[in-house]
Amino acid sequence: MSASERGWGGRRRQALISVLSWPPAQRKERTGNRNAEIMAGKPKLHYTNGRGKMESIRWLLAAAGVEFEEEFIETKEDLEKLRNDGSLLFQQVPMVEIDGMKMVQTRAILSYIAAKHNLYGKDLKERAWIDMYVEGTTDLMGMIMYLPFQPAEAKEKNLALIIERATARYFPAYEKVLKDHGHDYLVGNKLSWADIHLLEAILMAEECKPDILSAFPLLQAFKGRISNIPTIKKFLQPGSQRKPPADEKFIAHVKKIFNM
Amino acid sequence: MSEKPRLIYFNGRGRMESVRWLLAAARVEFEEIFLDTREQYVKLIKDGSLMFQQVPLVEIDGMKMVQTRAILSYIAGKYNLYGKDLKERAFIDMYVEGITDLMHMILMFPFSPPEAKEKNLALITERATHRYFPVFEKALKQHGQDFLVGNQVSWADIQLMEVILAVEEKTPAVLLAFPQLQAFKTRMSNMPAIKKFLQPGSPRKPPPDDHYVSTVLKVLAEE
């Protein structure tokens, strides 16, 4: 079978040739993942150009060092097209094209990415703890995410509830986990999905109340440590694919697209 | 090593019912402690048993597990109901998440205000018949196998069976347009462990009534 028959024509061949021209040390470091990327294609994210439910996926891919593409839904027609093409299993986004699948359902997507990139613990029990922790941060981030979509008169009360839950329910739980084992990471003394998700939740909560971590010294240290992991540090810098908090204009735009 | 798992929840379906289904289908015997009073709930919190101050709580393999999805994933993984590899797990997860969204609507229904009940019931039926059931009908039709994923029973099949029965309780003829799902329901009902669970005297709970609703509100003090 010739190179072109094996699918090694054009772009892939060019990319491989250019990699082979690098100095050996750099080449060794890069070709491992690079070949897999070239073969598999980058994951492609379908969502609006904002955080929403896709943001946790962006965080996880970025932390895992996985480059990804994004196709933004700008209009109702864009969403209808995805639905009519049969691309959305339950007519909903997020949708992520990855490894030949059109994956939907945020949690399913995150679990797949975590497992694929060794961020899901080493056995069933570690996975259980990661799952429990992630469900907690999902609940907290869900409250924050929906805040702009609540009726205006309920906003103040809901914001107070978010702060109450963060400081009386969720952060104490994670502070205790870190205190009890004294490790740098939540589970198994190793970076996992749970750590990345918790950092995301902390930063979102701080956007609601900047000193929200004041009673949680271990979480403050945790935040500093995890933020300094090179892939995450890069994601936190301007120019990354991290999205800003939604402003009123963007909320109105999203409401229109989804008929909310 | 194998103590029976212990389920702590209200004496009704709610979020724990999926756990009862999964354990039963895996032929795992379990114990249950029912929350009838606020004092029991407050004690659980004070004891530090509830990581996020919420039930369901399942004591299993030395862990006090909370968060329904985490509990279900653990049980599925432990008892070989989670596919044979990462990609099968991905499909099982996708299906389960869709079913969970539908199940959530049913779960919350008894707690919706009286004036919203009719609208919510219509929405449950609409979603079941236009969004969720067509997906599973299509999946079964396309591969022609008995089970949703990987030609063997998984968490997804058990969860689908549970939601079919739950929707049928509200809309008896809901499976009319879904012949594959009708056959699926029959097949699943005949699996010995599930057949046993569907018989009187099993841990399966009845549909929620007013007493259940008032107990939940009282225990959680969410009057």
Coordinates of C-alpha atoms in Angstrom, one line a residue:
Chain A
M1 CA 0.0 0.0 0.0
S2 CA 1.5 3.3 -1.0
A3 CA 1.9 6.3 1.4
S4 CA -1.0 8.1 -0.3
E5 CA -3.3 5.1 -0.1
R6 CA -2.6 4.9 3.6
G7 CA -3.9 8.4 3.9
W8 CA -0.5 10.0 4.3
G9 CA -0.8 12.4 1.4
G10 CA -0.8 16.2 1.5
R11 CA -1.2 17.9 4.9
R12 CA -0.3 15.0 7.1
R13 CA 2.8 14.2 5.1
Q14 CA 3.9 17.8 5.2
A15 CA 3.4 18.0 8.9
L16 CA 5.4 14.8 9.5
I17 CA 8.2 16.0 7.2
S18 CA 8.5 19.3 9.1
V19 CA 8.6 17.5 12.4
L20 CA 11.4 15.2 11.2
S21 CA 13.5 18.3 10.3
W22 CA 13.6 19.4 13.9
P23 CA 16.6 18.8 16.1
P24 CA 16.4 15.2 17.6
A25 CA 15.7 16.2 21.2
Q26 CA 12.8 18.4 20.3
R27 CA 11.6 15.9 17.7
K28 CA 11.5 13.1 20.3
E29 CA 9.5 15.3 22.7
R30 CA 7.0 16.4 20.0
T31 CA 6.4 13.4 17.8
G32 CA 4.9 11.2 20.5
N33 CA 1.7 13.2 20.8
R34 CA 2.0 14.9 17.5
N35 CA 1.6 11.8 15.4
A36 CA -1.5 10.8 17.4
E37 CA -2.9 14.3 16.8
I38 CA -2.2 14.3 13.1
M39 CA -3.8 10.9 12.8
A40 CA -6.8 11.6 15.0
G41 CA -7.5 15.2 14.1
K42 CA -8.0 17.8 16.7
P43 CA -11.3 17.7 18.7
K44 CA -13.8 20.2 17.4
L45 CA -16.1 22.0 19.8
H46 CA -19.5 23.1 18.7
Y47 CA -21.1 25.8 21.0
T48 CA -21.7 29.5 21.3
N49 CA -18.8 31.8 21.7
G50 CA -19.0 31.9 25.5
R51 CA -18.5 29.8 28.6
G52 CA -21.7 28.0 29.4
K53 CA -21.5 24.2 29.6
M54 CA -18.6 24.0 27.2
E55 CA -16.1 25.9 29.4
S56 CA -15.3 22.9 31.6
I57 CA -14.4 20.9 28.4
R58 CA -12.1 23.7 27.2
W59 CA -10.4 23.7 30.6
L60 CA -9.9 19.9 30.6
L61 CA -8.6 19.8 27.1
A62 CA -6.2 22.7 27.7
A63 CA -5.0 21.2 31.0
A64 CA -4.3 17.9 29.2
G65 CA -2.3 19.8 26.5
V66 CA -4.8 18.9 23.8
E67 CA -5.2 21.5 21.0
F68 CA -8.8 21.9 19.8
E69 CA -10.8 23.7 17.2
E70 CA -14.0 25.6 17.8
E71 CA -17.0 26.2 15.6
F72 CA -19.3 28.9 17.1
I73 CA -23.0 28.9 16.9
E74 CA -23.8 32.5 16.1
T75 CA -27.5 32.2 15.0
K76 CA -30.6 30.1 15.4
E77 CA -30.0 28.9 11.9
D78 CA -26.5 27.5 12.9
L79 CA -28.2 25.5 15.6
E80 CA -31.0 24.3 13.3
K81 CA -28.4 23.2 10.8
L82 CA -26.6 21.0 13.4
R83 CA -30.0 19.5 14.4
N84 CA -31.1 18.9 10.9
D85 CA -27.8 17.3 10.0
G86 CA -28.4 14.7 12.7
S87 CA -25.3 15.8 14.5
L88 CA -26.9 16.3 17.9
L89 CA -28.0 13.1 19.6
F90 CA -30.6 14.9 21.8
Q91 CA -30.8 18.1 19.8
Q92 CA -28.5 19.8 22.3
V93 CA -25.1 21.3 22.5
P94 CA -22.3 21.0 23.7
M95 CA -21.2 18.7 21.0
V96 CA -17.6 17.7 20.5
E97 CA -16.3 15.8 17.5
I98 CA -13.6 13.6 18.9
D99 CA -12.0 10.3 17.8
G100 CA -14.7 9.7 15.2
M101 CA -17.6 10.3 17.5
K102 CA -20.0 13.2 17.7
M103 CA -20.2 13.3 21.5
V104 CA -22.9 15.2 23.4
Q105 CA -23.8 15.5 27.1
T106 CA -21.1 17.5 28.9
R107 CA -20.4 14.9 31.6
A108 CA -20.0 12.1 29.0
I109 CA -17.5 14.2 27.1
L110 CA -15.6 15.2 30.2
S111 CA -15.4 11.6 31.4
Y112 CA -14.1 10.4 28.1
I113 CA -11.4 13.1 27.9
A114 CA -10.4 12.5 31.5
A115 CA -10.0 8.8 31.0
K116 CA -8.2 9.2 27.7
H117 CA -5.6 11.6 29.1
N118 CA -5.0 9.8 32.4
L119 CA -6.8 12.4 34.6
Y120 CA -9.3 9.9 36.0
G121 CA -7.3 8.2 38.8
K122 CA -5.7 4.8 38.7
D123 CA -8.6 2.5 39.7
L124 CA -12.3 2.3 40.3
K125 CA -12.2 3.8 43.8
E126 CA -10.1 6.8 42.8
R127 CA -12.5 7.3 40.0
A128 CA -15.4 7.2 42.5
W129 CA -13.8 10.0 44.5
I130 CA -13.1 12.1 41.4
D131 CA -16.7 11.6 40.3
M132 CA -18.0 12.7 43.7
Y133 CA -15.8 15.8 43.8
V134 CA -16.7 16.7 40.2
E135 CA -20.4 16.4 40.8
G136 CA -20.0 18.9 43.7
T137 CA -18.2 21.5 41.6
T138 CA -20.6 20.9 38.8
D139 CA -23.5 21.8 41.1
L140 CA -21.8 24.9 42.2
M141 CA -20.7 26.1 38.8
G142 CA -24.2 25.3 37.5
M143 CA -25.7 27.8 40.0
I144 CA -23.2 30.4 38.8
M145 CA -23.8 29.7 35.1
Y146 CA -27.6 30.1 35.4
L147 CA -27.5 33.3 37.4
P148 CA -27.7 35.6 34.4
F149 CA -30.7 33.7 33.1
Q150 CA -32.7 34.2 36.3
P151 CA -35.3 36.9 36.5
A152 CA -33.8 40.2 37.5
E153 CA -35.7 40.4 40.8
A154 CA -34.3 37.0 42.0
K155 CA -30.6 37.8 41.1
E156 CA -29.7 39.3 44.5
K157 CA -31.1 36.4 46.4
N158 CA -29.6 33.8 44.0
L159 CA -26.2 35.4 44.2
A160 CA -26.4 35.3 48.1
L161 CA -27.3 31.6 47.8
I162 CA -24.3 30.9 45.6
I163 CA -22.0 32.6 48.1
E164 CA -23.6 30.7 50.9
R165 CA -23.3 27.3 49.2
A166 CA -19.7 28.0 48.1
T167 CA -18.6 29.0 51.6
A168 CA -20.8 26.7 53.7
R169 CA -21.2 23.6 51.6
Y170 CA -18.7 23.1 48.8
F171 CA -15.4 24.8 49.7
P172 CA -15.4 23.3 53.3
A173 CA -15.6 19.9 51.7
Y174 CA -12.6 20.4 49.5
E175 CA -10.6 22.2 52.2
K176 CA -11.2 19.2 54.4
V177 CA -10.1 16.7 51.7
L178 CA -6.8 18.6 51.3
K179 CA -6.3 18.9 55.0
D180 CA -7.0 15.2 55.8
H181 CA -4.4 13.8 53.4
G182 CA -2.0 16.8 53.1
H183 CA -1.3 16.1 49.4
D184 CA -1.1 18.6 46.6
Y185 CA -4.0 17.1 44.7
L186 CA -7.5 16.0 45.6
V187 CA -7.2 12.3 44.7
G188 CA -4.3 9.8 44.5
N189 CA -1.6 12.3 45.0
K190 CA -1.7 13.1 41.3
L191 CA -3.4 15.7 39.1
S192 CA -6.9 14.7 38.0
W193 CA -10.0 16.0 36.4
A194 CA -11.2 16.9 40.0
D195 CA -8.4 19.4 40.5
I196 CA -8.9 21.1 37.2
H197 CA -12.7 21.3 37.8
L198 CA -12.1 22.7 41.3
L199 CA -9.8 25.4 40.1
E200 CA -12.4 26.4 37.5
A201 CA -15.0 26.6 40.2
I202 CA -12.8 28.6 42.5
L203 CA -12.1 31.2 39.8
M204 CA -15.8 31.5 38.9
A205 CA -16.7 31.9 42.5
E206 CA -14.1 34.6 43.0
E207 CA -15.7 36.5 40.1
C208 CA -18.8 36.5 42.2
K209 CA -17.0 37.6 45.4
P210 CA -13.3 38.2 45.1
D211 CA -12.4 37.3 48.7
I212 CA -14.5 34.1 48.7
L213 CA -11.5 32.0 49.6
S214 CA -10.6 34.0 52.7
A215 CA -11.6 31.2 55.2
F216 CA -9.9 28.5 53.1
P217 CA -6.1 28.6 53.3
L218 CA -5.5 25.2 51.8
L219 CA -7.7 26.1 48.8
Q220 CA -5.8 29.3 48.4
A221 CA -2.5 27.4 48.2
F222 CA -4.2 24.8 45.9
K223 CA -5.3 27.6 43.6
G224 CA -1.8 28.9 43.4
R225 CA -0.3 25.5 42.7
I226 CA -2.8 24.4 40.1
S227 CA -2.7 27.7 38.3
N228 CA 1.1 27.3 37.9
I229 CA 0.9 24.0 36.0
P230 CA 2.3 25.0 32.6
T231 CA -0.7 24.0 30.5
I232 CA -3.1 25.7 32.9
K233 CA -1.0 28.7 33.3
K234 CA -1.0 29.1 29.5
F235 CA -4.8 28.7 29.4
L236 CA -5.1 31.5 32.0
Q237 CA -3.2 33.9 29.9
P238 CA -4.8 36.3 27.4
G239 CA -5.1 34.9 23.9
S240 CA -6.0 31.4 25.0
Q241 CA -9.4 29.8 24.2
R242 CA -10.7 30.5 27.7
K243 CA -13.9 32.5 27.4
P244 CA -14.8 35.7 29.5
P245 CA -17.8 35.8 31.8
A246 CA -21.1 36.4 29.9
D247 CA -22.2 40.1 29.7
E248 CA -25.7 41.3 29.2
K249 CA -25.3 41.5 25.5
F250 CA -24.1 38.0 25.2
I251 CA -26.9 36.7 27.4
A252 CA -29.5 38.3 25.1
H253 CA -27.7 36.8 22.1
V254 CA -27.8 33.3 23.7
K255 CA -31.4 33.6 24.7
K256 CA -32.3 34.4 21.1
I257 CA -30.4 31.4 19.7
F258 CA -32.0 28.9 22.2
N259 CA -35.5 30.4 22.4
M260 CA -35.1 31.1 26.1
Chain B
M1 CA -15.0 -8.1 52.6
S2 CA -18.4 -7.9 51.0
E3 CA -20.8 -6.2 53.4
K4 CA -24.1 -5.3 51.8
P5 CA -24.3 -1.8 50.4
R6 CA -26.5 0.4 52.6
L7 CA -28.7 3.0 51.1
I8 CA -29.8 6.0 53.1
Y9 CA -32.7 8.0 51.6
F10 CA -36.4 8.7 51.9
N11 CA -38.8 5.8 51.6
G12 CA -39.6 6.5 48.0
R13 CA -38.1 6.7 44.6
G14 CA -36.5 10.1 44.1
R15 CA -32.8 10.0 43.1
M16 CA -32.2 6.7 44.9
E17 CA -34.4 4.6 42.7
S18 CA -31.9 4.4 39.9
V19 CA -29.4 3.0 42.4
R20 CA -31.9 0.4 43.6
W21 CA -32.5 -0.6 39.9
L22 CA -28.8 -1.0 39.2
L23 CA -28.0 -3.0 42.3
A24 CA -31.0 -5.2 41.7
A25 CA -30.0 -5.8 38.1
A26 CA -26.5 -6.7 39.2
R27 CA -28.0 -9.1 41.8
V28 CA -26.5 -7.2 44.7
E29 CA -28.4 -7.4 47.9
F30 CA -28.6 -4.2 49.9
E31 CA -30.0 -2.7 53.0
E32 CA -31.9 0.5 53.4
I33 CA -32.3 3.2 56.1
F34 CA -35.2 5.5 55.5
L35 CA -35.2 9.2 56.5
D36 CA -38.5 10.0 58.1
T37 CA -37.5 12.9 60.4
R38 CA -35.4 16.0 60.2
E39 CA -33.5 14.9 63.2
Q40 CA -32.1 11.9 61.4
Y41 CA -31.0 14.1 58.5
V42 CA -29.4 16.7 60.9
K43 CA -27.5 13.9 62.7
L44 CA -26.1 12.6 59.4
I45 CA -24.8 16.1 58.6
K46 CA -23.3 16.5 62.1
D47 CA -21.7 13.1 61.9
G48 CA -19.9 14.3 58.7
S49 CA -21.5 11.5 56.7
L50 CA -22.8 13.7 53.9
M51 CA -20.0 15.3 51.9
F52 CA -22.3 18.0 50.5
Q53 CA -25.0 17.7 53.1
Q54 CA -27.2 15.9 50.6
V55 CA -28.7 12.5 50.1
P56 CA -28.6 10.0 48.4
L57 CA -25.9 8.4 50.6
V58 CA -24.7 4.9 49.8
E59 CA -22.3 3.1 52.2
I60 CA -20.4 0.8 49.9
D61 CA -16.9 -0.8 50.1
G62 CA -15.8 1.3 53.0
M63 CA -16.9 4.6 51.3
K64 CA -19.7 6.9 52.2
M65 CA -20.6 7.7 48.6
V66 CA -22.8 10.7 47.7
Q67 CA -23.9 12.2 44.3
T68 CA -26.1 9.9 42.4
R69 CA -24.1 9.8 39.3
A70 CA -20.9 9.0 41.1
I71 CA -22.6 6.1 42.9
L72 CA -24.1 4.7 39.8
S73 CA -20.8 4.9 37.8
Y74 CA -19.1 3.1 40.6
I75 CA -21.6 0.3 40.7
A76 CA -21.7 0.0 36.9
G77 CA -17.9 -0.2 36.8
K78 CA -17.7 -2.7 39.6
Y79 CA -20.3 -5.1 38.2
N80 CA -19.3 -5.0 34.5
L81 CA -22.2 -2.9 33.4
Y82 CA -20.0 -0.2 31.9
G83 CA -18.9 -1.6 28.5
K84 CA -15.6 -3.1 27.6
D85 CA -13.6 -0.1 26.7
L86 CA -13.5 3.7 26.7
K87 CA -15.6 4.2 23.6
E88 CA -18.4 1.9 24.8
R89 CA -18.3 3.7 28.1
A90 CA -18.6 7.0 26.1
F91 CA -21.8 5.8 24.5
I92 CA -23.2 4.4 27.7
D93 CA -22.5 7.8 29.4
M94 CA -24.2 9.7 26.6
Y95 CA -27.3 7.5 26.7
V96 CA -27.4 7.6 30.5
E97 CA -27.1 11.4 30.6
G98 CA -30.0 11.8 28.1
I99 CA -32.1 9.4 30.2
T100 CA -31.2 11.2 33.4
D101 CA -32.4 14.5 31.9
L102 CA -35.8 12.9 31.2
M103 CA -35.9 11.1 34.5
H104 CA -35.1 14.5 36.3
M105 CA -38.3 16.0 34.8
I106 CA -40.3 13.0 36.2
L107 CA -38.5 13.2 39.6
M108 CA -39.3 16.9 40.0
F109 CA -42.9 16.6 38.8
P110 CA -44.5 15.9 42.2
F111 CA -42.8 19.0 43.6
S112 CA -44.0 21.4 40.9
P113 CA -46.8 23.8 41.9
P114 CA -50.3 22.6 41.0
E115 CA -50.8 25.2 38.3
A116 CA -47.7 24.0 36.5
K117 CA -48.4 20.3 36.7
E118 CA -50.4 20.0 33.5
K119 CA -47.8 21.8 31.5
N120 CA -44.9 19.8 33.0
L121 CA -46.7 16.5 32.2
A122 CA -47.2 17.5 28.6
L123 CA -43.5 18.4 28.4
I124 CA -42.4 15.0 29.8
T125 CA -44.5 13.3 27.2
E126 CA -43.3 15.5 24.4
R127 CA -39.6 15.1 25.3
A128 CA -40.0 11.3 25.7
T129 CA -41.7 10.9 22.4
H130 CA -39.7 13.5 20.3
R131 CA -36.3 13.8 21.9
Y132 CA -35.3 10.7 23.9
F133 CA -37.2 7.6 22.8
P134 CA -36.5 8.1 19.1
V135 CA -32.7 8.0 19.8
F136 CA -32.9 4.6 21.5
E137 CA -35.4 3.2 19.0
K138 CA -32.9 4.2 16.3
A139 CA -29.9 2.7 18.1
L140 CA -31.6 -0.6 18.6
K141 CA -32.9 -0.7 15.0
Q142 CA -29.5 0.2 13.5
H143 CA -27.5 -2.6 15.2
G144 CA -30.3 -5.0 15.6
Q145 CA -28.9 -6.2 18.9
D146 CA -30.7 -6.9 22.2
F147 CA -28.9 -4.2 24.1
L148 CA -28.0 -0.6 23.5
V149 CA -24.2 -0.9 23.6
G150 CA -21.7 -3.6 22.8
N151 CA -24.2 -6.4 22.5
Q152 CA -24.3 -7.0 26.3
V153 CA -26.4 -5.6 29.1
S154 CA -25.1 -2.3 30.5
W155 CA -26.1 0.5 32.9
A156 CA -27.7 2.2 29.9
D157 CA -30.2 -0.6 29.3
I158 CA -31.2 -0.7 33.0
Q159 CA -31.7 3.0 33.1
L160 CA -33.7 3.0 29.9
M161 CA -35.9 0.3 31.2
E162 CA -36.5 2.4 34.4
V163 CA -37.4 5.5 32.5
I164 CA -39.7 3.7 30.1
L165 CA -41.8 2.3 33.0
A166 CA -41.8 5.7 34.7
V167 CA -43.1 7.5 31.6
E168 CA -45.7 4.8 31.0
E169 CA -47.0 5.4 34.5
K170 CA -47.9 8.9 33.3
T171 CA -48.7 8.2 29.6
P172 CA -49.6 4.5 29.2
A173 CA -49.5 4.5 25.4
V174 CA -46.2 6.3 25.1
L175 CA -44.4 3.3 23.4
L176 CA -47.0 3.0 20.6
A177 CA -44.7 4.4 18.0
F178 CA -41.7 2.6 19.2
P179 CA -41.8 -1.2 18.3
Q180 CA -38.1 -1.7 19.1
L181 CA -38.5 -0.2 22.6
Q182 CA -41.6 -2.4 23.1
A183 CA -39.6 -5.5 22.3
F184 CA -36.7 -4.1 24.5
K185 CA -39.0 -3.6 27.4
T186 CA -40.3 -7.2 27.1
R187 CA -36.8 -8.6 26.9
M188 CA -35.6 -6.6 29.9
S189 CA -38.6 -7.5 31.9
N190 CA -37.8 -11.2 31.4
M191 CA -34.2 -11.0 32.6
P192 CA -34.4 -12.9 36.0
A193 CA -32.9 -10.2 38.2
I194 CA -35.2 -7.5 36.7
K195 CA -38.2 -9.8 36.7
K196 CA -37.6 -10.3 40.4
F197 CA -37.2 -6.6 41.0
L198 CA -40.5 -5.9 39.3
Q199 CA -42.4 -8.3 41.6
P200 CA -44.2 -7.2 44.8
G201 CA -42.0 -7.4 47.8
S202 CA -38.9 -6.2 46.1
P203 CA -37.0 -3.0 47.1
R204 CA -38.6 -1.2 44.2
K205 CA -40.6 1.8 45.5
P206 CA -44.0 2.9 44.4
P207 CA -44.7 6.2 42.5
P208 CA -44.4 9.3 44.8
D209 CA -47.6 10.3 46.6
D210 CA -48.4 13.3 48.8
H211 CA -47.0 11.6 51.9
Y212 CA -43.7 11.2 50.1
V213 CA -43.6 14.8 49.0
S214 CA -44.4 16.1 52.5
T215 CA -41.8 13.9 54.1
V216 CA -39.1 15.1 51.7
L217 CA -40.0 18.8 52.3
K218 CA -40.2 18.2 56.1
V219 CA -36.8 16.4 56.3
L220 CA -35.0 18.9 54.1
A221 CA -36.9 21.8 55.8
E222 CA -37.7 23.3 52.4
E223 CA -41.3 24.3 53.2

